[in-house]
Amino acid sequence: MMEKDLRTKHKDCILAVKALPTLPSALLEIAVLFENPDASLEQISAIISRDQVLCARVLKMVNSPIYGFPGRISSIHHALILLGFNVVRGLVISTSVFEVTNEHMRGLWEHSLACALASSAVARAIDCPNPEEYAVAGLLHDIGKVVTAVQLPDSRQAIEDLVREQDISYRQAEKEVLGFAHDRVNLWLCTCWNLPPNLKEGLTLHHRPMSAMLYPTMAQVVHVGDFLARLFGQGNPGDDQISALDPHVLNALGLSFGQLFAIMDHLEGEFMRLALE
Amino acid sequence: MRHIPLRLALPGMILAQPVTRPGGAMLLGMGTTLTATLIDRLAALKVDDLTVVCASDMNEDTAAMLAQKTARLEHLFRNFKQDAFMQDIKTRISQYYKQRCAETEGTTQGRQ
C-alpha cells in the first residue's frame, strides 16, 4: 500500500510538468486545436510562429539532416505541410522539454538525436510510410528520463549513483529507485499531452517492442534505433552499455543483417553530418 | 595482403581481392569474410588460391581503429555474456567491422 502511495506521489510530481514555466503555452493551445477537426494549418502555424524562440528551435530541427530537407524549410507552415502536424508537435515538445535541462543532460539530447536519425533510417529501409514520425518517436523515446530528472532531482542522483556502483542499466536503476522506469513515465506524458497512439506505443514500448498491439512497427523501429544509437556511442543515454535487442524484432520488421549493416554504413556518414552541424 | 592456396584458407579470413571464375565472373566480393561453407564451395568450384587481408598488412591507422572498435564492442556487451542471442549479434557486428576495415584497406591500396 505504502509503495503504491509513493508511486502515486512520484507520478503526481512528474505530471506537474504541465506547469513547467519553460513549456510554452503554445503546446497547450495546439493540443486543444488538435482535438478540433476544423482547425487549420494556418491557425497552428500562427500559434507556433508567435513564440519566436520556439519557432527558431523547431525550424532548426526540421532543417537538420534527420528529416531529409536540410536547410530547405523556411516557415512553420511549410514544415507542417512537409512533415505533418504530429512531427511538428513532437518537435515542440522535445525542444521545449530539453530546454529546461542543463548541460548535464546534453548527452541525453545527443543520444535522442542519434536515435531519431537511426529510427528514421530503419523506417526508410523497410519502406515505412511517414518515416519522419519514426524520427520524432526516436527523438522523444527517453523524454521520461528528462522529465523525471527535472521533477525529481534527488532521484536522478540516486539513479546515476546506482548505475555507476552496480554497473546496471539506467532503466534497471530507475526501477530500483522509483519502482518504475522512463517507459512508464512516457506513457503518462503521452496521455497528459494527448499524443497520437502511434507515438504513444513507440515511446511506451521501445524496450518491449513485441508487446505492442496497435502500432508494433513504431515500437520495433525505435527499439532498433535505440540499439544503433548506443552502438555508435552517440551521446549519453545514462549508462554506457548496449540495450538488449529483442530476438524477434529483426524478423518482425523483415530486416536482414545485410540490411542492418547497410543502415549502419549509411548512419556513419549521417552522424558525421550531424556532428558538423 | 597475402596470396594463399585455398587449402590454407580459414573461416574468419577476409578477402582482399574478389574471387573470380577463370572467365572473369565474380564469385565473392572484396571484403567478404570466409566461412567453412564458403571455403567448401570454392573448393567445389576448383578455385585454387585467393588473396586475403591479414592484420599485419593493414596500415597502422586501420588496425588501430579496428582494435578500438572491437574493444568498444566488448565493453558495450559486457553485461550480456550469458545471453547467447546477444553474443551472436556481437560476433556479427565484429565481423562487419572487420569487413569494413578490409574494404577501407582495399580502397586505400587501390589508390596507391
Short mmCIF file of C-alpha atoms in Angstrom, two decimals, chain B residues 2-53:
data_model
loop_
_atom_site.label_atom_id
_atom_site.label_comp_id
_atom_site.label_asym_id
_atom_site.label_seq_id
_atom_site.Cartn_x
_atom_site.Cartn_y
_atom_site.Cartn_z
CA ARG B 2 48.60 -12.29 -48.73
CA HIS B 3 48.10 -14.66 -51.66
CA ILE B 4 47.37 -18.15 -50.29
CA PRO B 5 46.36 -21.54 -51.67
CA LEU B 6 42.75 -22.42 -50.85
CA ARG B 7 43.85 -25.29 -48.55
CA LEU B 8 45.30 -22.67 -46.14
CA ALA B 9 42.11 -20.55 -46.08
CA LEU B 10 40.36 -20.40 -42.71
CA PRO B 11 36.93 -19.18 -41.61
CA GLY B 12 37.15 -15.54 -40.47
CA MET B 13 39.75 -14.53 -43.08
CA ILE B 14 38.73 -11.55 -45.19
CA LEU B 15 39.14 -11.31 -48.95
CA ALA B 16 41.48 -8.51 -50.01
CA GLN B 17 40.57 -9.09 -53.66
CA PRO B 18 37.46 -10.56 -55.27
CA VAL B 19 37.46 -14.27 -56.17
CA THR B 20 36.60 -14.68 -59.84
CA ARG B 21 36.00 -17.58 -62.21
CA PRO B 22 38.57 -18.08 -64.99
CA GLY B 23 36.18 -16.24 -67.33
CA GLY B 24 36.19 -13.21 -65.02
CA ALA B 25 32.74 -13.64 -63.41
CA MET B 26 32.89 -12.64 -59.75
CA LEU B 27 32.18 -15.35 -57.18
CA LEU B 28 32.90 -13.45 -53.96
CA GLY B 29 33.43 -9.73 -53.50
CA MET B 30 36.33 -7.97 -51.83
CA GLY B 31 35.76 -7.72 -48.07
CA THR B 32 33.83 -10.99 -47.82
CA THR B 33 34.51 -12.88 -44.59
CA LEU B 34 35.23 -16.53 -45.33
CA THR B 35 33.15 -19.21 -43.64
CA ALA B 36 33.62 -23.00 -43.68
CA THR B 37 30.72 -23.30 -46.14
CA LEU B 38 32.18 -20.69 -48.49
CA ILE B 39 35.58 -22.41 -48.43
CA ASP B 40 33.91 -25.74 -49.30
CA ARG B 41 32.06 -24.10 -52.17
CA LEU B 42 35.23 -22.51 -53.52
CA ALA B 43 36.90 -25.92 -53.38
CA ALA B 44 33.95 -27.45 -55.27
CA LEU B 45 34.32 -24.69 -57.90
CA LYS B 46 38.01 -25.62 -58.26
CA VAL B 47 39.29 -22.26 -57.02
CA ASP B 48 42.97 -22.85 -56.27
CA ASP B 49 44.03 -19.69 -54.47
CA LEU B 50 42.83 -16.37 -53.12
CA THR B 51 44.07 -13.12 -51.62
CA VAL B 52 43.25 -12.32 -48.02
CA VAL B 53 43.88 -9.43 -45.68
#
